mmCIF file of C-alpha atoms and ligand atoms in Angstrom:
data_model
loop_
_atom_site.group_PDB
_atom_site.id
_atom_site.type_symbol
_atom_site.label_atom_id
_atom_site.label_comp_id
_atom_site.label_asym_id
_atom_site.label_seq_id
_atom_site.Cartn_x
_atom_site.Cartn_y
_atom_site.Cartn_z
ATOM 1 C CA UNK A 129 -9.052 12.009 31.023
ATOM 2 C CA UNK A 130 -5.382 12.049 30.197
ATOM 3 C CA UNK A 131 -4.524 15.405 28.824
ATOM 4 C CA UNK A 132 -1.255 16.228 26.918
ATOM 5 C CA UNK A 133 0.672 19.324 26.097
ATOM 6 C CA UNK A 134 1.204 18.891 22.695
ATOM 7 C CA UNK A 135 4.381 20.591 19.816
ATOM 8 C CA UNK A 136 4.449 18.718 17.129
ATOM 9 C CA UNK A 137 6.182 15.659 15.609
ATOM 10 C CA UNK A 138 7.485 14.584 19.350
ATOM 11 C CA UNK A 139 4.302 14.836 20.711
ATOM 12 C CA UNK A 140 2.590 13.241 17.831
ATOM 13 C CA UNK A 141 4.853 10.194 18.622
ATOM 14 C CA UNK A 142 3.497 10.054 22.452
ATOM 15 C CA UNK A 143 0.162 10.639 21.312
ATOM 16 C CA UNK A 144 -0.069 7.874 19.426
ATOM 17 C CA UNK A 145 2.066 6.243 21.583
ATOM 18 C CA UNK A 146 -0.769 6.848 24.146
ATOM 19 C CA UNK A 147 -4.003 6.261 21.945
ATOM 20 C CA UNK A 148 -2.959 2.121 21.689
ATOM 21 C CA UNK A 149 -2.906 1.818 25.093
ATOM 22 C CA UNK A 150 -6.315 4.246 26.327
ATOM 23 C CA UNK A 151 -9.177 4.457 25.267
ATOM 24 C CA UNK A 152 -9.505 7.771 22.564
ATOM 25 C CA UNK A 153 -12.442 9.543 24.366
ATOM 26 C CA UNK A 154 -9.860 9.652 27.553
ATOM 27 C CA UNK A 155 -6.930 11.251 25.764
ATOM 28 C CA UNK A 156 -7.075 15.184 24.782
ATOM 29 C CA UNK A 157 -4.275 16.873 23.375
ATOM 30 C CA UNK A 158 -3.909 20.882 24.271
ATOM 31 C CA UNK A 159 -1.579 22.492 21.077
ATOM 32 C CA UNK A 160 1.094 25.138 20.583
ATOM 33 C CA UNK A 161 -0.236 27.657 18.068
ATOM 34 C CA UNK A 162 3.180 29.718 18.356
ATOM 35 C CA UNK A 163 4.094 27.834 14.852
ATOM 36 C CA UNK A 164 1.363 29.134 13.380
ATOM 37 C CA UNK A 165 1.638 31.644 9.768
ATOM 38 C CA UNK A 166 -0.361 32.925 7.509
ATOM 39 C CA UNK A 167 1.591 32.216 4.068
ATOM 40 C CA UNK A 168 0.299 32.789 0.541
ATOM 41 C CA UNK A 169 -2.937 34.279 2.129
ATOM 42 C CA UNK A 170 -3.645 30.836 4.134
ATOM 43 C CA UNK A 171 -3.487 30.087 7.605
ATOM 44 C CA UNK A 172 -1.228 27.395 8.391
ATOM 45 C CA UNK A 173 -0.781 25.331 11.708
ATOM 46 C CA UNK A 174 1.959 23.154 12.004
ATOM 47 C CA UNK A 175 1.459 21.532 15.100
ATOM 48 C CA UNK A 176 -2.241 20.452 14.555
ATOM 49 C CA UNK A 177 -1.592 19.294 11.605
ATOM 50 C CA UNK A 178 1.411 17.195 11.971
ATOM 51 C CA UNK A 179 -1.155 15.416 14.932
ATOM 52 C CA UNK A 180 -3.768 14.802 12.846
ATOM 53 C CA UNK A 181 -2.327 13.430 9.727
ATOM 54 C CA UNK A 182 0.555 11.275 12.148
ATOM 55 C CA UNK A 183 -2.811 9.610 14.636
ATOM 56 C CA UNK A 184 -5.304 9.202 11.329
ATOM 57 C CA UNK A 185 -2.085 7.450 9.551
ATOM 58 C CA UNK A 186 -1.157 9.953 7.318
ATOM 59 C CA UNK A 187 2.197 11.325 8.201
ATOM 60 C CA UNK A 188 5.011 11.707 5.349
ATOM 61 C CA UNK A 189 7.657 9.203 7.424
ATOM 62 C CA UNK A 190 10.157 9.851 4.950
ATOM 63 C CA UNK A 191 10.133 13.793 5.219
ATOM 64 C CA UNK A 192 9.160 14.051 8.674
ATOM 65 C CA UNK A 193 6.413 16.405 8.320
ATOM 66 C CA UNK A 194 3.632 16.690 5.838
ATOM 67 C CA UNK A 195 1.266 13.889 4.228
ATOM 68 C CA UNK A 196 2.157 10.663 2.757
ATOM 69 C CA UNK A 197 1.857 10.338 -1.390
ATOM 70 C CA UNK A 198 2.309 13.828 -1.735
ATOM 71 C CA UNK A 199 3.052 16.074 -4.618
ATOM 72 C CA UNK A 200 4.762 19.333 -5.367
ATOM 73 C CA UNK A 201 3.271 20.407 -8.366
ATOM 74 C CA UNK A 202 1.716 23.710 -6.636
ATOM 75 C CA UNK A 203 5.138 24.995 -5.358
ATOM 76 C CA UNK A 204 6.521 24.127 -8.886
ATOM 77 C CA UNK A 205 4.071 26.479 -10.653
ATOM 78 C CA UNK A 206 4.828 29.184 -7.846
ATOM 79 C CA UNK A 207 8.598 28.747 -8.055
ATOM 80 C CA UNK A 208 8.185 29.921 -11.973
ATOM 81 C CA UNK A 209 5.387 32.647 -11.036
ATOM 82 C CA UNK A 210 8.616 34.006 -8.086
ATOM 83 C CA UNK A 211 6.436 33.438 -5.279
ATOM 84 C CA UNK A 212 7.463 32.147 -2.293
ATOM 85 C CA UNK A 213 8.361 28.581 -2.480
ATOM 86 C CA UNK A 214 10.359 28.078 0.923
ATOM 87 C CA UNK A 215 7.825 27.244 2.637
ATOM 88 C CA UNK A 216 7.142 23.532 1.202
ATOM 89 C CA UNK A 217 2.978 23.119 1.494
ATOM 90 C CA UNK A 218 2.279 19.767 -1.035
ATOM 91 C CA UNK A 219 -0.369 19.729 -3.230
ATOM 92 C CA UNK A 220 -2.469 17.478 -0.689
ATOM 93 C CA UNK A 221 -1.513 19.739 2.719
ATOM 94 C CA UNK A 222 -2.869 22.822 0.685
ATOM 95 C CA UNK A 223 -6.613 21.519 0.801
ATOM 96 C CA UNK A 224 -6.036 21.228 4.630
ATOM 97 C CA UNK A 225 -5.423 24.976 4.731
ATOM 98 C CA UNK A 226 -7.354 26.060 2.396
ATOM 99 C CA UNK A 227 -10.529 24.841 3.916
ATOM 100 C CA UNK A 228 -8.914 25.749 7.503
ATOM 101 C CA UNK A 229 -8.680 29.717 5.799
ATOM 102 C CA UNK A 230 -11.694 29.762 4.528
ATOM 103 C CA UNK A 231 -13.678 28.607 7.485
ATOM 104 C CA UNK A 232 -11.515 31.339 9.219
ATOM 105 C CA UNK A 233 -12.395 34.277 7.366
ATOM 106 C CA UNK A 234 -16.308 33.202 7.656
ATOM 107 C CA UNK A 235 -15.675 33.634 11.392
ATOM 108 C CA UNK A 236 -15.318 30.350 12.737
ATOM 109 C CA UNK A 237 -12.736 29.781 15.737
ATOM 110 C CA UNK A 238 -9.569 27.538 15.109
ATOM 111 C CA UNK A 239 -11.330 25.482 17.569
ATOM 112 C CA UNK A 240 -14.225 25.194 15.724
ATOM 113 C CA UNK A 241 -11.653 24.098 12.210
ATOM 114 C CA UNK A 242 -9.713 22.111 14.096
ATOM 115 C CA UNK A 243 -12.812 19.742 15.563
ATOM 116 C CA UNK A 244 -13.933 19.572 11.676
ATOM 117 C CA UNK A 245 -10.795 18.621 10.419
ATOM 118 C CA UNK A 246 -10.503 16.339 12.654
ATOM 119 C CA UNK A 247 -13.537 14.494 11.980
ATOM 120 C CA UNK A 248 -13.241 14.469 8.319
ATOM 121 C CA UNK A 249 -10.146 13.102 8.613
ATOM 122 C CA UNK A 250 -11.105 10.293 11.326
ATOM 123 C CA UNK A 251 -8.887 11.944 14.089
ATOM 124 C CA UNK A 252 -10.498 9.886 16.937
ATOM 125 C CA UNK A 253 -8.799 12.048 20.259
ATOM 126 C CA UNK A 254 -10.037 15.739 21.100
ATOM 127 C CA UNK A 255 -7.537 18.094 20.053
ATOM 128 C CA UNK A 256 -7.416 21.680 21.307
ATOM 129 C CA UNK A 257 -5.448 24.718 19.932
ATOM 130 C CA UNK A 258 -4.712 25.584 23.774
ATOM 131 C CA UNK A 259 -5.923 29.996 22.233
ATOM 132 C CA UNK A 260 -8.298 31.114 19.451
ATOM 133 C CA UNK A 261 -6.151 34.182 19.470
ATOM 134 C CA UNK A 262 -3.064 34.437 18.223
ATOM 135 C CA UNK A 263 0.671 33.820 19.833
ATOM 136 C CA UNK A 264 3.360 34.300 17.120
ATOM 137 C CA UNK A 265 7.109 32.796 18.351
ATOM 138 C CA UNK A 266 9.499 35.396 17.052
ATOM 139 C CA UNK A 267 13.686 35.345 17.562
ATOM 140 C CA UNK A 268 16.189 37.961 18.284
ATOM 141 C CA UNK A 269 18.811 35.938 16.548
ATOM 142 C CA UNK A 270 22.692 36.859 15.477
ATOM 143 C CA UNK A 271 21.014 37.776 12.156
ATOM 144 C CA UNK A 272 18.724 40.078 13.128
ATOM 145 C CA UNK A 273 14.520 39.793 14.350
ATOM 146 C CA UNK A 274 12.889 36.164 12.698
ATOM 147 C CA UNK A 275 9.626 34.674 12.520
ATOM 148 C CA UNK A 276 9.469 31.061 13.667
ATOM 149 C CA UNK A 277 9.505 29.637 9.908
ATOM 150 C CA UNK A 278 12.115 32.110 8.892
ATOM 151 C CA UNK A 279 14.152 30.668 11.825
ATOM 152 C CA UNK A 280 13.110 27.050 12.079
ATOM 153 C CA UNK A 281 12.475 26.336 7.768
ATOM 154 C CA UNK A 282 14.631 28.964 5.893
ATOM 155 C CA UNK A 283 17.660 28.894 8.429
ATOM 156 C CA UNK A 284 16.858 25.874 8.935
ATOM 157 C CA UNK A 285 17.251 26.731 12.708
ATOM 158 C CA UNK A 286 21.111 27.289 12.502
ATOM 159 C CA UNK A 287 21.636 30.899 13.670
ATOM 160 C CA UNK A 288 22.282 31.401 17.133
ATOM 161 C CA UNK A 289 19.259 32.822 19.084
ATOM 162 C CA UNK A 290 19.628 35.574 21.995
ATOM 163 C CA UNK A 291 15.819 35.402 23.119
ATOM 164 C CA UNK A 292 12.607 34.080 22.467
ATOM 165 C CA UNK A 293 9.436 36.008 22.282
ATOM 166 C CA UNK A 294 5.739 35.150 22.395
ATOM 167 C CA UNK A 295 3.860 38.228 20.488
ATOM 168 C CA UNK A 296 0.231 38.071 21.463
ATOM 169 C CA UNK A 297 0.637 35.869 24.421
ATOM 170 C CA UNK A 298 -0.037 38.734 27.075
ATOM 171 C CA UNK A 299 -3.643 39.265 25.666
ATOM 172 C CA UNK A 300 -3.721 35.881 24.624
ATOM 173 C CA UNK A 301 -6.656 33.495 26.869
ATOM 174 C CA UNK A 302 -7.096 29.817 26.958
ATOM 175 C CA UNK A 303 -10.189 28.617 25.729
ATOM 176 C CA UNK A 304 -12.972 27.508 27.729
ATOM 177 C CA UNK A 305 -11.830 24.135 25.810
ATOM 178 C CA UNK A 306 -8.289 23.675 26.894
ATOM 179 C CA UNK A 307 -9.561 24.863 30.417
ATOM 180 C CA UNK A 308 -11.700 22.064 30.733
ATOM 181 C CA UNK A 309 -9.156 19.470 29.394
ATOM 182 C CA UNK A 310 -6.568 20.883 32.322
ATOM 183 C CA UNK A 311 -9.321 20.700 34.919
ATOM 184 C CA UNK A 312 -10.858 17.401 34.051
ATOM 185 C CA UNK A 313 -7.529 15.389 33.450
ATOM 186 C CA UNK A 314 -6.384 13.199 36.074
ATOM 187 C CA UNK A 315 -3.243 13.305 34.881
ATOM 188 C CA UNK A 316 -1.241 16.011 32.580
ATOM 189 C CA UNK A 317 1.457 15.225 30.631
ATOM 190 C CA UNK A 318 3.474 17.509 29.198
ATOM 191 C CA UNK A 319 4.737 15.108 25.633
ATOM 192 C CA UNK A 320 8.842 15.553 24.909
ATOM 193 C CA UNK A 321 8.051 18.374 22.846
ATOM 194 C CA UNK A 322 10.666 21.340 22.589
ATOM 195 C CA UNK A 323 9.899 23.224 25.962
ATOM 196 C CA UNK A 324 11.413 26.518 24.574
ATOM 197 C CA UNK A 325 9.335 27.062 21.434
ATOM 198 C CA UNK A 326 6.585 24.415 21.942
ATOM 199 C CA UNK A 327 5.546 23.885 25.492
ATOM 200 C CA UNK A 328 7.216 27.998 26.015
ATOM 201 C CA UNK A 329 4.340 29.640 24.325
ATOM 202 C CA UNK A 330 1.639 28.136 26.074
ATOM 203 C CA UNK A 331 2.959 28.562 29.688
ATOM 204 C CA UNK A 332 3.614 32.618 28.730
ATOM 205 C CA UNK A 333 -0.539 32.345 28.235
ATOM 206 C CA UNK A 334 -2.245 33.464 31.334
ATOM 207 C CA UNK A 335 -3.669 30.602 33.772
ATOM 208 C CA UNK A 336 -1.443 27.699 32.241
ATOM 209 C CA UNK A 337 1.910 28.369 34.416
ATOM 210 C CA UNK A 338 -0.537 28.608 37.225
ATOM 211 C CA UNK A 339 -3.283 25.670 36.296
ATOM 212 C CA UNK A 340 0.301 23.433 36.178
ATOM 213 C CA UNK A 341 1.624 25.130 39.726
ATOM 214 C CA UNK A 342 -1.704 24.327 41.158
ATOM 215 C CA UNK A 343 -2.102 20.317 39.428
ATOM 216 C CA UNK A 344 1.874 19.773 40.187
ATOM 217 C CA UNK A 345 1.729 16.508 41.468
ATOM 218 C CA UNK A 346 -0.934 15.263 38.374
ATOM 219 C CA UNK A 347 1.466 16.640 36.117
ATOM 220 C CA UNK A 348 3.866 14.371 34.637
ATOM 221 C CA UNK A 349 6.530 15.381 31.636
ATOM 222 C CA UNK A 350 8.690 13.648 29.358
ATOM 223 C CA UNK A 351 12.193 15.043 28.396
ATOM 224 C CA UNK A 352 12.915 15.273 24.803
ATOM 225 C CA UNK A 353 17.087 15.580 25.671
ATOM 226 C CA UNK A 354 18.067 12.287 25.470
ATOM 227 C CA UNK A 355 22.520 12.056 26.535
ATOM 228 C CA UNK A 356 22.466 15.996 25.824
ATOM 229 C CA UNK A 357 21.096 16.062 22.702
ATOM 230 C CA UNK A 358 17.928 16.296 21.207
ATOM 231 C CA UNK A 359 16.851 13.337 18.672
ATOM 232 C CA UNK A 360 15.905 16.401 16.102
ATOM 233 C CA UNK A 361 15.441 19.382 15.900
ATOM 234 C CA UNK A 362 17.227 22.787 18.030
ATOM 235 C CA UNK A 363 15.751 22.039 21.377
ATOM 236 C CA UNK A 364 19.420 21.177 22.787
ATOM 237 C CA UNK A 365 20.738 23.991 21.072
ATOM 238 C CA UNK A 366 18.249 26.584 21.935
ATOM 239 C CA UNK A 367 18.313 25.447 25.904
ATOM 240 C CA UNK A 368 22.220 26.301 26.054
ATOM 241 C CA UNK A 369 21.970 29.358 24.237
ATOM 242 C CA UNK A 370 18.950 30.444 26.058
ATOM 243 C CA UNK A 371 21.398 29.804 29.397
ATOM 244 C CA UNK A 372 19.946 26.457 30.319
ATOM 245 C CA UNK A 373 21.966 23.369 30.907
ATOM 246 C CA UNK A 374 21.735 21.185 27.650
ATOM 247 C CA UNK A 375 19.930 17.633 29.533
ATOM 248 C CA UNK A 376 17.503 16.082 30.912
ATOM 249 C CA UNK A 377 18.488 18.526 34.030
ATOM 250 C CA UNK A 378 17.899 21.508 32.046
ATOM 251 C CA UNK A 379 14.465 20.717 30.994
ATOM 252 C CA UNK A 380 13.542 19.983 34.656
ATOM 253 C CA UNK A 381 15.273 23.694 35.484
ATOM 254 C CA UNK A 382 12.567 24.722 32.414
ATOM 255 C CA UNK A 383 9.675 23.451 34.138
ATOM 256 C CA UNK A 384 10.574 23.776 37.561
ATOM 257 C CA UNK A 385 7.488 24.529 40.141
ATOM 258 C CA UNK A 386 5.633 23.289 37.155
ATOM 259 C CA UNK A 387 6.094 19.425 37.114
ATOM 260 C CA UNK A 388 5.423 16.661 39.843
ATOM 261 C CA UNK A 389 7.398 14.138 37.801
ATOM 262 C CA UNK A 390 10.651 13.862 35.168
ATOM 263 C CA UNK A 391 10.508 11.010 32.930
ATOM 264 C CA UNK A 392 14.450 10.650 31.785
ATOM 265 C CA UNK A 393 16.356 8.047 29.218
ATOM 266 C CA UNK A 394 18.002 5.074 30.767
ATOM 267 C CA UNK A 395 21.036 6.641 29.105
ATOM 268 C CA UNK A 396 20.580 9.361 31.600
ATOM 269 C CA UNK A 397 20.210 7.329 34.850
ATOM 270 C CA UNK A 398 23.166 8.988 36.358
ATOM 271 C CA UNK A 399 21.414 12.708 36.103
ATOM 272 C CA UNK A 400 18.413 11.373 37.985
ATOM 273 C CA UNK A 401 19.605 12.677 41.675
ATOM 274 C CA UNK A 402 20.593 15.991 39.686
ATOM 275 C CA UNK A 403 17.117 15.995 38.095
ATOM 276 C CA UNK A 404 15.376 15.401 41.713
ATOM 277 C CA UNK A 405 17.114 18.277 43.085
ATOM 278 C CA UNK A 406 15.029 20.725 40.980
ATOM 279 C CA UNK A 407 11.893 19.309 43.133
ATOM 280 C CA UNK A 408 10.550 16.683 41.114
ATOM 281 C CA UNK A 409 10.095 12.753 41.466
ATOM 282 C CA UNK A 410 12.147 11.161 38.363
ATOM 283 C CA UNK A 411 11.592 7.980 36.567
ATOM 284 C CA UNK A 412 14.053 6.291 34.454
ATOM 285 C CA UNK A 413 12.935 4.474 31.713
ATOM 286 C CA UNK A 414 13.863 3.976 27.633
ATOM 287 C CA UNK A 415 11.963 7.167 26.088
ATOM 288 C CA UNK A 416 12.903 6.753 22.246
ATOM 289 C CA UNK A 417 9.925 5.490 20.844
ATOM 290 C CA UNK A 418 11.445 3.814 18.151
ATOM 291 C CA UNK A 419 8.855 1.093 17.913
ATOM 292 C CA UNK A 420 5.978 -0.276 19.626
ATOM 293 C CA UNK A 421 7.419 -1.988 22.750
ATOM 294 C CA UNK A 422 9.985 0.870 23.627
ATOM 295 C CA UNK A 423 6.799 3.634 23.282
ATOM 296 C CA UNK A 424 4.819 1.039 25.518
ATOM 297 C CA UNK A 425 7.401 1.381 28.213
ATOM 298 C CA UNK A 426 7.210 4.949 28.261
ATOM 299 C CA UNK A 427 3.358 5.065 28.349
ATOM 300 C CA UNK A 428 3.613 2.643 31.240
ATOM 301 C CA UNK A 429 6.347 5.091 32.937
ATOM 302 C CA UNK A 430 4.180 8.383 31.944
ATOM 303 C CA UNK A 431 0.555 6.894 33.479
ATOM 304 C CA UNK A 432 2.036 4.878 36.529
HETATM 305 P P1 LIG B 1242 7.960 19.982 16.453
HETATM 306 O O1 LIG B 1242 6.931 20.957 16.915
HETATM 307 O O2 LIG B 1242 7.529 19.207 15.239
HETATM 308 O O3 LIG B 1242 9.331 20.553 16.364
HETATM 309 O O4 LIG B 1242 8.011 18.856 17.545
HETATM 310 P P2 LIG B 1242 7.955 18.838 19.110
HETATM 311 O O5 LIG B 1242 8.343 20.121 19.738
HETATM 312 O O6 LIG B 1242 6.677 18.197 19.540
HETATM 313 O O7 LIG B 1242 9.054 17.741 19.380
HETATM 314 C C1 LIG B 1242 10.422 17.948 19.069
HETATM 315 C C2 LIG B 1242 11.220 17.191 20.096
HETATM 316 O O8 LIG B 1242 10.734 15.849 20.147
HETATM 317 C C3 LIG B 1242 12.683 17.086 19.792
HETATM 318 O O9 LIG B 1242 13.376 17.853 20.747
HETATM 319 C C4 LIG B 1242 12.996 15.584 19.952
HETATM 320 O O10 LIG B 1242 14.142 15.360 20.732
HETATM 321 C C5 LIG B 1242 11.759 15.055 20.641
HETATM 322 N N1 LIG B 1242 11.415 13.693 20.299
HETATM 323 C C6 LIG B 1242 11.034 13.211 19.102
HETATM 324 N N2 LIG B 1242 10.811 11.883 19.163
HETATM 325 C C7 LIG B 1242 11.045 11.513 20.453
HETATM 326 C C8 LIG B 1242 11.023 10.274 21.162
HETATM 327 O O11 LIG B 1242 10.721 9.189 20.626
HETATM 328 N N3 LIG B 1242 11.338 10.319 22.494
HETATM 329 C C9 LIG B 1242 11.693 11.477 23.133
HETATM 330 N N4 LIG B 1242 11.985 11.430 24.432
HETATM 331 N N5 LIG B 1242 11.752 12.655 22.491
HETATM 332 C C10 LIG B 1242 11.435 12.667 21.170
HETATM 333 CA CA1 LIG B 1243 6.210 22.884 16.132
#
């Protein structure tokens, strides 16, 4: 079993970077849930759902997020009703969480919703929210206290942040679940997801920091700052102004004790003795996976 910490659209990309080269009843994916909001009444999931609908085929490649073919005509209506229309949810996305709320409220886990959505939606991997309960990201930002969507969709994540919090986390558990996807793996790889806000809320859950301490040498990650900056999103922005060097040698500082292995960029070669100094073995490799052969090369570097 080859399990992988999982954000979202970067570790989509290693996912099913991943799933051409194993075999999909070897490959588990354990997910952030610190995205996750209740909007409009419905409980939404970012992070599971941008894996599902990019490994079944159905990611929106244009937008970046959200399904393929999809329509607005929901948030129209609520823009002239003055509801809350910041949050974009497409016609299509709303049946996801629509179904996902109601099997909620009858008392099913999100483990449970996620399994079923994945099946009727031909998601072939296991995917795990990594808690049933939840683990809301918040900011303290130079505007004041934000939610994660406030921060990452309305401010489109370009306030400065001062710290990063993880409500729910210290009563948080894994589930039995993600505790058998850690223990079975024979290797863990932690994808090139943000490690602030998407691999961060999962280690501040009790037993992950230490499952990863105690698997170091199976554990294997993949840094998402490529020549100091990250391909999207505020990763490299929220490493400096979190006090954390903005490269590949920050993100090895971030998961120091935690990591047997750095996978850096090519571009990045000359950080690699830099990188090794935090206590981890480094390969060097191309890690854009901007089509099939470069995202082979990293598999190859992330399972050697
Ligand atoms: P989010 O939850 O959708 O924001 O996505 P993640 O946290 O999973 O991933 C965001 C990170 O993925 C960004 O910091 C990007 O730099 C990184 N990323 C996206 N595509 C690639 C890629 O092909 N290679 C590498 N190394 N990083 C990537
Ligand atoms: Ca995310």
């Amino acid at each position: 079993m080859i399990t992988v910490l999982s954000g979202g659209v970067g570790a989509a990309r290693m996912l099913r970077a991943l799933r051409t080269h194993i075999p999909a009843e070897d490959l588990s994916a354990i997910v952030n849930v610190g995205d996750d909001l209740v909007l409009h009444g419905l409980t939404i999931c970012p992070d599971l759902d941008t894996i599902t609908y990019t490994l079944t085929g159905r990611n929106n490649e244009v937008l970046g997020w959200g399904l393929q073919g999809e329509s607005w005509r929901v948030m129209e209506q609520l823009g002239h009703l003055g509801g809350a229309n910041w949050f974009g949810l497409g016609d299509l996305d709303l049946a996801t969480h629509l179904y996902r709320s109601q099997r909620l409220a009858e008392g099913a886990t999100k483990t449970a919703v996620t399994g079923e959505l994945a099946q009727r939606l031909g998601l072939d991997i296991a995917l795990w929210p990594v808690s049933d309960d939840p683990v809301a990201t918040t900011f303290d930002s130079e505007i004041g206290p934000l939610s994660f969507q406030e921060y990452f969709v309305r401010h489109h994540h370009q306030v400065a942040v001062r710290a990063v919090h993880f409500a729910g986390a210290e009563s948080a558990t894994l589930t039995t679940q993600t505790q058998r996807a850690l223990s079975t793996a024979e290797r863990i790889i932690i994808a090139p997801s943000n490690p602030l806000i998407s691999i961060g809320p999962m280690l501040a859950i009790a037993g992950l920091r230490e499952e990863l301490q105690r698997r170091r040498q199976d554990v294997v990650a993949v840094s998402p700052i490529i020549a100091g900056a990250a391909l999207k999103g505020p990763a490299d922005r929220l490493l400096g102004e979190l006090g954390y060097e903005v490269s590949c040698v920050g993100v090895a500082q971030y998961y120091e004790g935690l990591i047997g292995t750095l996978v850096i960029d090519e571009v990045d070669a000359d950080l690699a003795d830099r990188v090794a100094a935090t206590g981890c073995a480094v390969r060097v490799t191309t890690t854009i996976m901007s089509d099939a052969s470069h995202a082979a090369a990293l598999v190859r570097a992330v399972l050697a």
